[in-house]
Amino acid sequence: MVENSAPAAPLAIVVLAAGKGTRMKSDLHKVLHPIAGRPMLDHLLASAEELAPRTQVVVAGHGREQLEQALGARATIAVQEPQLGTGHAVQQAQGALEGFAGDVLILYGDVPFVRPETMRAMIARLHEADRPAVVVLGFEPADPLQYGRILAHDDGRIAMMVEYKDATEEQRACRLCNSGLMAVNSADLFDLLGRVTNDNAQGEYYLVDIVNVATLDGRTCAVIRTDDPDEVGGINSRGELAEAEGRWQARRRRQAMVDGVTLIAPETVFFAWDTRLGRDVTVEPNVVFGPGVTVADNVVIHAFSHLEGATLESGVSIGPYARLRPGAVLKAGSRIGNFVEMKNAVLGEGAKANHLTYLGDATVGAGANIGAGTITCNYDGYFKHRTVIGERAFIGSNSALVAPVSIGADAIVAAGSAVTRDVADGELRLVRGEQLVKPGWADRFHDAMKKKKADAKKGG
């Protein structure tokens, strides 16, 4: 592939996303289905944004209200109704590009993993000495299937492009396939589109025909190739979505290990698009990272843990079977163990909660110990309230801390206590019913019940 830096000309991105996505069998717009916790359209736009486009247009049809809500002000929505082909779809962006002079990069919302380097190479080829009217991204898949074909000379100049349904057997023997991605100067784009006809097997206005129109004008059109067919793989069904997720996860796992992370069973670990891991992190089997997780160096994440929106500082250990929800922050050297859940809570340096605990809307001081079965009772049915636990405090097992409540530094809450009022520094808080002792009562009870059971059997 051609290697180039970003061009100086202004750039517009046009993303085609007007298809109905019927094969997904979903009420959610196809391009909003997530991969690694991020809508596929956002994967594509994030790559495009590295080229600093002046404007972005998304061509929508079915489900455009969902796209408008998801995109907000990030892109202009152009509506294609009815859908009369890819060439017709790009024409709908003409109003949004009124007055724009520069390069136009045409992408597809269901082809989410086009690399910024590939986009740059397409635009740069547009500015080479022969000034091609259109640059097309081609690829050679293992099985060409029913992709359109690019008939090109050895130097990359395109002789002709043809859709599979309109191709002869000789043309179908060509293995260079059309990805659908194109770069065109705005001064040429809509003039070429205006001369495209629908005289083809589908009765549609094909975007690829702008190449044939330009060629008939005596203009040069060029193809550059990606050496990674997965980069231009479209997603049209749940199965293809799962395959894309699998490929993304496989790449991310390999990169994590290259960066110094130990994955005990890599195929069982799932990352989100923005997961950040430090060096010498160990991740045991069956761990899932949701969006928004940052992990510092020398952290151990034990098996079957789930993390989302959490920050783990250096030397932290969590799990197995830990759940970190958004707003969980574990300071350096802190530790949570099996079946501990944290949400919107901070665990201070060296603090620990080793078993069966819920810490919600809480701040736990450095060195504090949270006993098994402790619950911060943070919700009264209407509002959330906060619990503050001081440094080196000791919370005994099976304690309920009813927020809002503060536990002072070095304080001790005795096991089984239900604390509803603040505990001062260094104080012991014991909240239990008085124990009643009746010597011999249990023996007499057992004897009476055994006799009653025996009498019942005789009577029966």
PDB file of C-alpha atoms in Angstrom, residues 184-442:
ATOM      1  CA  VAL A 184     -12.788  11.749  -5.125  1.00  0.00           C
ATOM      2  CA  ASN A 185     -12.234  15.482  -5.418  1.00  0.00           C
ATOM      3  CA  SER A 186     -15.419  17.410  -4.663  1.00  0.00           C
ATOM      4  CA  ALA A 187     -15.116  19.246  -7.979  1.00  0.00           C
ATOM      5  CA  ASP A 188     -15.532  15.926  -9.837  1.00  0.00           C
ATOM      6  CA  LEU A 189     -17.790  13.882  -7.576  1.00  0.00           C
ATOM      7  CA  PHE A 190     -21.285  15.165  -8.263  1.00  0.00           C
ATOM      8  CA  ASP A 191     -20.644  15.819 -11.959  1.00  0.00           C
ATOM      9  CA  LEU A 192     -19.648  12.163 -12.367  1.00  0.00           C
ATOM     10  CA  LEU A 193     -22.583  10.961 -10.284  1.00  0.00           C
ATOM     11  CA  GLY A 194     -24.978  12.992 -12.403  1.00  0.00           C
ATOM     12  CA  ARG A 195     -23.977  10.960 -15.452  1.00  0.00           C
ATOM     13  CA  VAL A 196     -24.382   7.537 -13.880  1.00  0.00           C
ATOM     14  CA  THR A 197     -27.353   5.532 -15.169  1.00  0.00           C
ATOM     15  CA  ASN A 198     -29.245   2.583 -13.734  1.00  0.00           C
ATOM     16  CA  ASP A 199     -28.932   0.423 -16.846  1.00  0.00           C
ATOM     17  CA  ASN A 200     -27.788  -2.711 -15.021  1.00  0.00           C
ATOM     18  CA  ALA A 201     -29.050  -5.990 -13.589  1.00  0.00           C
ATOM     19  CA  GLN A 202     -30.232  -4.361 -10.364  1.00  0.00           C
ATOM     20  CA  GLY A 203     -31.740  -1.224 -11.865  1.00  0.00           C
ATOM     21  CA  GLU A 204     -29.701   0.840  -9.394  1.00  0.00           C
ATOM     22  CA  TYR A 205     -27.282   3.749  -9.581  1.00  0.00           C
ATOM     23  CA  TYR A 206     -23.916   2.190  -8.741  1.00  0.00           C
ATOM     24  CA  LEU A 207     -21.227   4.341  -7.164  1.00  0.00           C
ATOM     25  CA  VAL A 208     -18.560   2.316  -8.971  1.00  0.00           C
ATOM     26  CA  ASP A 209     -19.861   3.608 -12.303  1.00  0.00           C
ATOM     27  CA  ILE A 210     -18.255   6.992 -11.656  1.00  0.00           C
ATOM     28  CA  VAL A 211     -14.978   5.245 -12.489  1.00  0.00           C
ATOM     29  CA  ASN A 212     -16.307   4.103 -15.850  1.00  0.00           C
ATOM     30  CA  VAL A 213     -17.748   7.565 -16.589  1.00  0.00           C
ATOM     31  CA  ALA A 214     -14.409   9.222 -15.763  1.00  0.00           C
ATOM     32  CA  THR A 215     -12.517   6.673 -17.873  1.00  0.00           C
ATOM     33  CA  LEU A 216     -14.737   7.431 -20.865  1.00  0.00           C
ATOM     34  CA  ASP A 217     -13.820  11.095 -20.337  1.00  0.00           C
ATOM     35  CA  GLY A 218     -10.166  10.112 -20.758  1.00  0.00           C
ATOM     36  CA  ARG A 219      -9.441  10.640 -17.054  1.00  0.00           C
ATOM     37  CA  THR A 220      -7.198   8.352 -15.055  1.00  0.00           C
ATOM     38  CA  CYS A 221      -8.707   6.355 -12.192  1.00  0.00           C
ATOM     39  CA  ALA A 222      -6.496   4.368  -9.829  1.00  0.00           C
ATOM     40  CA  VAL A 223      -6.683   1.514  -7.358  1.00  0.00           C
ATOM     41  CA  ILE A 224      -4.600   1.029  -4.256  1.00  0.00           C
ATOM     42  CA  ARG A 225      -4.711  -2.233  -2.343  1.00  0.00           C
ATOM     43  CA  THR A 226      -5.013  -3.213   1.264  1.00  0.00           C
ATOM     44  CA  ASP A 227      -3.121  -6.356   2.208  1.00  0.00           C
ATOM     45  CA  ASP A 228      -5.634  -7.125   4.983  1.00  0.00           C
ATOM     46  CA  PRO A 229      -9.024  -8.267   3.648  1.00  0.00           C
ATOM     47  CA  ASP A 230     -10.454  -8.103   7.189  1.00  0.00           C
ATOM     48  CA  GLU A 231      -9.929  -4.337   7.097  1.00  0.00           C
ATOM     49  CA  VAL A 232     -12.680  -3.970   4.518  1.00  0.00           C
ATOM     50  CA  GLY A 233     -14.936  -6.779   5.684  1.00  0.00           C
ATOM     51  CA  GLY A 234     -18.579  -5.709   5.849  1.00  0.00           C
ATOM     52  CA  ILE A 235     -20.931  -6.745   8.653  1.00  0.00           C
ATOM     53  CA  ASN A 236     -24.441  -7.690   7.614  1.00  0.00           C
ATOM     54  CA  SER A 237     -25.597 -10.365  10.061  1.00  0.00           C
ATOM     55  CA  ARG A 238     -25.267 -11.433  13.690  1.00  0.00           C
ATOM     56  CA  GLY A 239     -22.866 -14.133  12.592  1.00  0.00           C
ATOM     57  CA  GLU A 240     -20.611 -11.636  10.819  1.00  0.00           C
ATOM     58  CA  LEU A 241     -20.852  -9.353  13.846  1.00  0.00           C
ATOM     59  CA  ALA A 242     -19.611 -12.180  16.069  1.00  0.00           C
ATOM     60  CA  GLU A 243     -16.802 -12.962  13.632  1.00  0.00           C
ATOM     61  CA  ALA A 244     -15.733  -9.303  13.626  1.00  0.00           C
ATOM     62  CA  GLU A 245     -15.797  -9.260  17.427  1.00  0.00           C
ATOM     63  CA  GLY A 246     -13.635 -12.378  17.460  1.00  0.00           C
ATOM     64  CA  ARG A 247     -11.077 -10.869  15.093  1.00  0.00           C
ATOM     65  CA  TRP A 248     -10.957  -7.631  17.080  1.00  0.00           C
ATOM     66  CA  GLN A 249     -10.505  -9.483  20.370  1.00  0.00           C
ATOM     67  CA  ALA A 250      -7.767 -11.707  18.934  1.00  0.00           C
ATOM     68  CA  ARG A 251      -5.792  -8.666  17.774  1.00  0.00           C
ATOM     69  CA  ARG A 252      -6.253  -6.912  21.115  1.00  0.00           C
ATOM     70  CA  ARG A 253      -5.131  -9.949  23.091  1.00  0.00           C
ATOM     71  CA  ARG A 254      -1.990 -10.267  21.002  1.00  0.00           C
ATOM     72  CA  GLN A 255      -1.234  -6.582  21.467  1.00  0.00           C
ATOM     73  CA  ALA A 256      -1.779  -6.820  25.239  1.00  0.00           C
ATOM     74  CA  MET A 257       0.777  -9.591  25.504  1.00  0.00           C
ATOM     75  CA  VAL A 258       3.232  -7.700  23.296  1.00  0.00           C
ATOM     76  CA  ASP A 259       2.821  -4.758  25.707  1.00  0.00           C
ATOM     77  CA  GLY A 260       3.766  -6.834  28.758  1.00  0.00           C
ATOM     78  CA  VAL A 261       0.467  -8.302  29.993  1.00  0.00           C
ATOM     79  CA  THR A 262       0.206 -11.944  31.019  1.00  0.00           C
ATOM     80  CA  LEU A 263      -2.995 -13.591  29.835  1.00  0.00           C
ATOM     81  CA  ILE A 264      -3.254 -17.073  31.336  1.00  0.00           C
ATOM     82  CA  ALA A 265      -5.940 -18.177  28.865  1.00  0.00           C
ATOM     83  CA  PRO A 266      -6.081 -15.428  26.226  1.00  0.00           C
ATOM     84  CA  GLU A 267      -9.082 -16.798  24.356  1.00  0.00           C
ATOM     85  CA  THR A 268     -11.259 -16.404  27.479  1.00  0.00           C
ATOM     86  CA  VAL A 269     -10.452 -12.720  28.130  1.00  0.00           C
ATOM     87  CA  PHE A 270     -12.586 -10.023  26.506  1.00  0.00           C
ATOM     88  CA  PHE A 271     -11.516  -6.392  26.213  1.00  0.00           C
ATOM     89  CA  ALA A 272     -13.452  -3.217  25.491  1.00  0.00           C
ATOM     90  CA  TRP A 273     -12.364  -0.779  22.821  1.00  0.00           C
ATOM     91  CA  ASP A 274     -10.782   1.573  25.379  1.00  0.00           C
ATOM     92  CA  THR A 275      -9.289  -0.880  27.900  1.00  0.00           C
ATOM     93  CA  ARG A 276      -5.899   0.359  29.121  1.00  0.00           C
ATOM     94  CA  LEU A 277      -3.472  -2.050  30.798  1.00  0.00           C
ATOM     95  CA  GLY A 278      -0.078  -1.383  32.362  1.00  0.00           C
ATOM     96  CA  ARG A 279       2.984  -3.610  32.370  1.00  0.00           C
ATOM     97  CA  ASP A 280       3.274  -6.811  34.400  1.00  0.00           C
ATOM     98  CA  VAL A 281      -0.482  -7.091  34.706  1.00  0.00           C
ATOM     99  CA  THR A 282      -1.732 -10.667  35.086  1.00  0.00           C
ATOM    100  CA  VAL A 283      -5.220 -11.536  33.873  1.00  0.00           C
ATOM    101  CA  GLU A 284      -6.533 -14.963  34.782  1.00  0.00           C
ATOM    102  CA  PRO A 285      -9.167 -16.861  32.737  1.00  0.00           C
ATOM    103  CA  ASN A 286     -12.700 -15.677  32.043  1.00  0.00           C
ATOM    104  CA  VAL A 287     -12.266 -11.971  32.762  1.00  0.00           C
ATOM    105  CA  VAL A 288     -14.454  -9.403  30.968  1.00  0.00           C
ATOM    106  CA  PHE A 289     -13.561  -5.737  30.577  1.00  0.00           C
ATOM    107  CA  GLY A 290     -16.415  -3.356  29.860  1.00  0.00           C
ATOM    108  CA  PRO A 291     -15.766   0.191  28.637  1.00  0.00           C
ATOM    109  CA  GLY A 292     -13.821   2.688  30.721  1.00  0.00           C
ATOM    110  CA  VAL A 293     -11.273   0.500  32.536  1.00  0.00           C
ATOM    111  CA  THR A 294      -7.728   1.665  33.301  1.00  0.00           C
ATOM    112  CA  VAL A 295      -5.282  -0.728  34.973  1.00  0.00           C
ATOM    113  CA  ALA A 296      -1.835   0.349  36.218  1.00  0.00           C
ATOM    114  CA  ASP A 297       1.314  -1.783  36.508  1.00  0.00           C
ATOM    115  CA  ASN A 298       1.689  -4.941  38.609  1.00  0.00           C
ATOM    116  CA  VAL A 299      -2.024  -5.649  39.002  1.00  0.00           C
ATOM    117  CA  VAL A 300      -3.500  -9.137  39.329  1.00  0.00           C
ATOM    118  CA  ILE A 301      -7.042  -9.773  38.096  1.00  0.00           C
ATOM    119  CA  HIS A 302      -8.188 -13.201  39.171  1.00  0.00           C
ATOM    120  CA  ALA A 303     -10.574 -15.436  37.261  1.00  0.00           C
ATOM    121  CA  PHE A 304     -14.230 -14.715  36.491  1.00  0.00           C
ATOM    122  CA  SER A 305     -14.053 -11.018  37.311  1.00  0.00           C
ATOM    123  CA  HIS A 306     -16.022  -8.312  35.483  1.00  0.00           C
ATOM    124  CA  LEU A 307     -14.812  -4.706  35.278  1.00  0.00           C
ATOM    125  CA  GLU A 308     -16.464  -1.608  33.842  1.00  0.00           C
ATOM    126  CA  GLY A 309     -15.719   2.078  34.354  1.00  0.00           C
ATOM    127  CA  ALA A 310     -13.058   1.231  36.949  1.00  0.00           C
ATOM    128  CA  THR A 311      -9.556   2.465  37.780  1.00  0.00           C
ATOM    129  CA  LEU A 312      -6.984   0.126  39.347  1.00  0.00           C
ATOM    130  CA  GLU A 313      -3.732   1.634  40.601  1.00  0.00           C
ATOM    131  CA  SER A 314      -0.437  -0.218  40.892  1.00  0.00           C
ATOM    132  CA  GLY A 315      -0.184  -3.384  42.957  1.00  0.00           C
ATOM    133  CA  VAL A 316      -3.933  -3.960  43.204  1.00  0.00           C
ATOM    134  CA  SER A 317      -5.405  -7.465  43.358  1.00  0.00           C
ATOM    135  CA  ILE A 318      -9.035  -8.304  42.632  1.00  0.00           C
ATOM    136  CA  GLY A 319     -11.124 -11.453  42.501  1.00  0.00           C
ATOM    137  CA  PRO A 320     -11.803 -14.164  41.738  1.00  0.00           C
ATOM    138  CA  TYR A 321     -15.449 -13.404  40.961  1.00  0.00           C
ATOM    139  CA  ALA A 322     -15.078  -9.673  41.636  1.00  0.00           C
ATOM    140  CA  ARG A 323     -17.368  -7.120  40.057  1.00  0.00           C
ATOM    141  CA  LEU A 324     -16.228  -3.536  39.555  1.00  0.00           C
ATOM    142  CA  ARG A 325     -18.923  -1.172  38.315  1.00  0.00           C
ATOM    143  CA  PRO A 326     -18.571   2.423  37.059  1.00  0.00           C
ATOM    144  CA  GLY A 327     -16.836   4.742  39.491  1.00  0.00           C
ATOM    145  CA  ALA A 328     -14.871   2.026  41.278  1.00  0.00           C
ATOM    146  CA  VAL A 329     -11.362   3.217  42.159  1.00  0.00           C
ATOM    147  CA  LEU A 330      -8.818   0.958  43.855  1.00  0.00           C
ATOM    148  CA  LYS A 331      -5.814   2.811  45.213  1.00  0.00           C
ATOM    149  CA  ALA A 332      -2.305   1.367  45.200  1.00  0.00           C
ATOM    150  CA  GLY A 333      -1.896  -1.966  46.968  1.00  0.00           C
ATOM    151  CA  SER A 334      -5.573  -2.383  47.826  1.00  0.00           C
ATOM    152  CA  ARG A 335      -7.314  -5.705  47.460  1.00  0.00           C
ATOM    153  CA  ILE A 336     -10.780  -7.100  46.953  1.00  0.00           C
ATOM    154  CA  GLY A 337     -11.536 -10.792  46.914  1.00  0.00           C
ATOM    155  CA  ASN A 338     -14.201 -13.224  45.847  1.00  0.00           C
ATOM    156  CA  PHE A 339     -17.768 -12.021  45.358  1.00  0.00           C
ATOM    157  CA  VAL A 340     -17.011  -8.397  46.223  1.00  0.00           C
ATOM    158  CA  GLU A 341     -18.855  -5.691  44.292  1.00  0.00           C
ATOM    159  CA  MET A 342     -17.873  -2.026  44.095  1.00  0.00           C
ATOM    160  CA  LYS A 343     -19.812   0.836  42.510  1.00  0.00           C
ATOM    161  CA  ASN A 344     -18.951   4.553  42.718  1.00  0.00           C
ATOM    162  CA  ALA A 345     -16.582   3.737  45.557  1.00  0.00           C
ATOM    163  CA  VAL A 346     -12.942   4.341  46.435  1.00  0.00           C
ATOM    164  CA  LEU A 347     -10.832   1.743  48.241  1.00  0.00           C
ATOM    165  CA  GLY A 348      -7.828   3.462  49.827  1.00  0.00           C
ATOM    166  CA  GLU A 349      -4.177   2.423  49.674  1.00  0.00           C
ATOM    167  CA  GLY A 350      -3.602  -0.976  51.219  1.00  0.00           C
ATOM    168  CA  ALA A 351      -7.259  -1.361  52.195  1.00  0.00           C
ATOM    169  CA  LYS A 352      -8.910  -4.718  51.697  1.00  0.00           C
ATOM    170  CA  ALA A 353     -12.316  -6.298  51.372  1.00  0.00           C
ATOM    171  CA  ASN A 354     -11.673  -9.964  50.878  1.00  0.00           C
ATOM    172  CA  HIS A 355     -15.068 -11.655  50.753  1.00  0.00           C
ATOM    173  CA  LEU A 356     -18.759 -11.262  50.000  1.00  0.00           C
ATOM    174  CA  THR A 357     -19.026  -7.486  50.337  1.00  0.00           C
ATOM    175  CA  TYR A 358     -20.868  -4.634  48.630  1.00  0.00           C
ATOM    176  CA  LEU A 359     -19.252  -1.193  48.613  1.00  0.00           C
ATOM    177  CA  GLY A 360     -21.542   1.301  46.896  1.00  0.00           C
ATOM    178  CA  ASP A 361     -21.209   5.100  47.070  1.00  0.00           C
ATOM    179  CA  ALA A 362     -18.425   4.710  49.611  1.00  0.00           C
ATOM    180  CA  THR A 363     -14.971   6.021  50.450  1.00  0.00           C
ATOM    181  CA  VAL A 364     -12.719   3.619  52.323  1.00  0.00           C
ATOM    182  CA  GLY A 365      -9.562   5.003  53.928  1.00  0.00           C
ATOM    183  CA  ALA A 366      -6.054   3.629  53.584  1.00  0.00           C
ATOM    184  CA  GLY A 367      -5.354   0.433  55.477  1.00  0.00           C
ATOM    185  CA  ALA A 368      -8.980  -0.227  56.415  1.00  0.00           C
ATOM    186  CA  ASN A 369     -10.257  -3.798  56.668  1.00  0.00           C
ATOM    187  CA  ILE A 370     -13.774  -4.622  55.501  1.00  0.00           C
ATOM    188  CA  GLY A 371     -15.016  -7.919  56.884  1.00  0.00           C
ATOM    189  CA  ALA A 372     -16.951 -10.584  55.003  1.00  0.00           C
ATOM    190  CA  GLY A 373     -20.606  -9.850  54.380  1.00  0.00           C
ATOM    191  CA  THR A 374     -20.343  -6.090  54.919  1.00  0.00           C
ATOM    192  CA  ILE A 375     -22.916  -3.996  53.074  1.00  0.00           C
ATOM    193  CA  THR A 376     -23.001  -0.250  52.575  1.00  0.00           C
ATOM    194  CA  CYS A 377     -26.737   0.428  52.510  1.00  0.00           C
ATOM    195  CA  ASN A 378     -26.604   3.327  50.079  1.00  0.00           C
ATOM    196  CA  TYR A 379     -30.141   3.563  48.641  1.00  0.00           C
ATOM    197  CA  ASP A 380     -33.303   4.533  50.517  1.00  0.00           C
ATOM    198  CA  GLY A 381     -35.623   3.915  47.600  1.00  0.00           C
ATOM    199  CA  TYR A 382     -35.374   7.509  46.338  1.00  0.00           C
ATOM    200  CA  PHE A 383     -31.805   8.790  46.801  1.00  0.00           C
ATOM    201  CA  LYS A 384     -28.265   7.432  47.030  1.00  0.00           C
ATOM    202  CA  HIS A 385     -26.244   8.241  50.150  1.00  0.00           C
ATOM    203  CA  ARG A 386     -22.538   7.963  50.904  1.00  0.00           C
ATOM    204  CA  THR A 387     -20.565   5.979  53.461  1.00  0.00           C
ATOM    205  CA  VAL A 388     -17.145   7.214  54.601  1.00  0.00           C
ATOM    206  CA  ILE A 389     -14.803   4.794  56.362  1.00  0.00           C
ATOM    207  CA  GLY A 390     -11.659   6.219  57.935  1.00  0.00           C
ATOM    208  CA  GLU A 391      -8.071   5.044  57.711  1.00  0.00           C
ATOM    209  CA  ARG A 392      -7.242   1.751  59.432  1.00  0.00           C
ATOM    210  CA  ALA A 393     -10.859   1.240  60.479  1.00  0.00           C
ATOM    211  CA  PHE A 394     -11.956  -2.346  61.064  1.00  0.00           C
ATOM    212  CA  ILE A 395     -15.440  -3.331  59.946  1.00  0.00           C
ATOM    213  CA  GLY A 396     -16.470  -6.680  61.386  1.00  0.00           C
ATOM    214  CA  SER A 397     -18.170  -9.374  59.351  1.00  0.00           C
ATOM    215  CA  ASN A 398     -21.876  -9.151  58.526  1.00  0.00           C
ATOM    216  CA  SER A 399     -22.086  -5.449  59.285  1.00  0.00           C
ATOM    217  CA  ALA A 400     -24.613  -3.148  57.651  1.00  0.00           C
ATOM    218  CA  LEU A 401     -23.549   0.496  57.341  1.00  0.00           C
ATOM    219  CA  VAL A 402     -26.696   2.514  56.724  1.00  0.00           C
ATOM    220  CA  ALA A 403     -25.759   5.632  54.772  1.00  0.00           C
ATOM    221  CA  PRO A 404     -25.264   8.483  55.168  1.00  0.00           C
ATOM    222  CA  VAL A 405     -22.785   7.452  57.831  1.00  0.00           C
ATOM    223  CA  SER A 406     -19.115   7.985  58.704  1.00  0.00           C
ATOM    224  CA  ILE A 407     -16.785   5.582  60.462  1.00  0.00           C
ATOM    225  CA  GLY A 408     -13.771   7.287  62.033  1.00  0.00           C
ATOM    226  CA  ALA A 409     -10.108   6.449  61.680  1.00  0.00           C
ATOM    227  CA  ASP A 410      -8.974   3.438  63.746  1.00  0.00           C
ATOM    228  CA  ALA A 411     -12.584   2.752  64.728  1.00  0.00           C
ATOM    229  CA  ILE A 412     -13.915  -0.777  65.133  1.00  0.00           C
ATOM    230  CA  VAL A 413     -17.395  -1.890  64.135  1.00  0.00           C
ATOM    231  CA  ALA A 414     -18.158  -5.194  65.811  1.00  0.00           C
ATOM    232  CA  ALA A 415     -19.330  -8.111  63.687  1.00  0.00           C
ATOM    233  CA  GLY A 416     -23.042  -8.257  63.042  1.00  0.00           C
ATOM    234  CA  SER A 417     -23.655  -4.564  63.740  1.00  0.00           C
ATOM    235  CA  ALA A 418     -26.189  -2.390  61.932  1.00  0.00           C
ATOM    236  CA  VAL A 419     -24.678   1.095  62.139  1.00  0.00           C
ATOM    237  CA  THR A 420     -27.034   4.037  61.590  1.00  0.00           C
ATOM    238  CA  ARG A 421     -25.066   6.820  63.306  1.00  0.00           C
ATOM    239  CA  ASP A 422     -21.531   8.138  62.859  1.00  0.00           C
ATOM    240  CA  VAL A 423     -18.697   6.356  64.669  1.00  0.00           C
ATOM    241  CA  ALA A 424     -15.929   8.541  66.106  1.00  0.00           C
ATOM    242  CA  ASP A 425     -12.184   8.011  65.641  1.00  0.00           C
ATOM    243  CA  GLY A 426     -10.910   5.128  67.729  1.00  0.00           C
ATOM    244  CA  GLU A 427     -14.393   4.166  68.920  1.00  0.00           C
ATOM    245  CA  LEU A 428     -15.917   0.701  69.185  1.00  0.00           C
ATOM    246  CA  ARG A 429     -19.471   0.436  67.893  1.00  0.00           C
ATOM    247  CA  LEU A 430     -21.391  -2.690  68.901  1.00  0.00           C
ATOM    248  CA  VAL A 431     -24.999  -2.904  67.758  1.00  0.00           C
ATOM    249  CA  ARG A 432     -26.487  -6.282  68.697  1.00  0.00           C
ATOM    250  CA  GLY A 433     -29.452  -7.595  70.575  1.00  0.00           C
ATOM    251  CA  GLU A 434     -28.665  -8.921  74.080  1.00  0.00           C
ATOM    252  CA  GLN A 435     -27.886 -12.630  74.045  1.00  0.00           C
ATOM    253  CA  LEU A 436     -30.293 -14.767  76.039  1.00  0.00           C
ATOM    254  CA  VAL A 437     -28.834 -17.983  77.563  1.00  0.00           C
ATOM    255  CA  LYS A 438     -31.071 -20.848  78.767  1.00  0.00           C
ATOM    256  CA  PRO A 439     -28.943 -23.823  79.887  1.00  0.00           C
ATOM    257  CA  GLY A 440     -30.406 -27.201  78.923  1.00  0.00           C
ATOM    258  CA  TRP A 441     -33.251 -25.686  76.896  1.00  0.00           C
ATOM    259  CA  ALA A 442     -32.130 -27.222  73.600  1.00  0.00           C
TER     260      ALA A 442
END
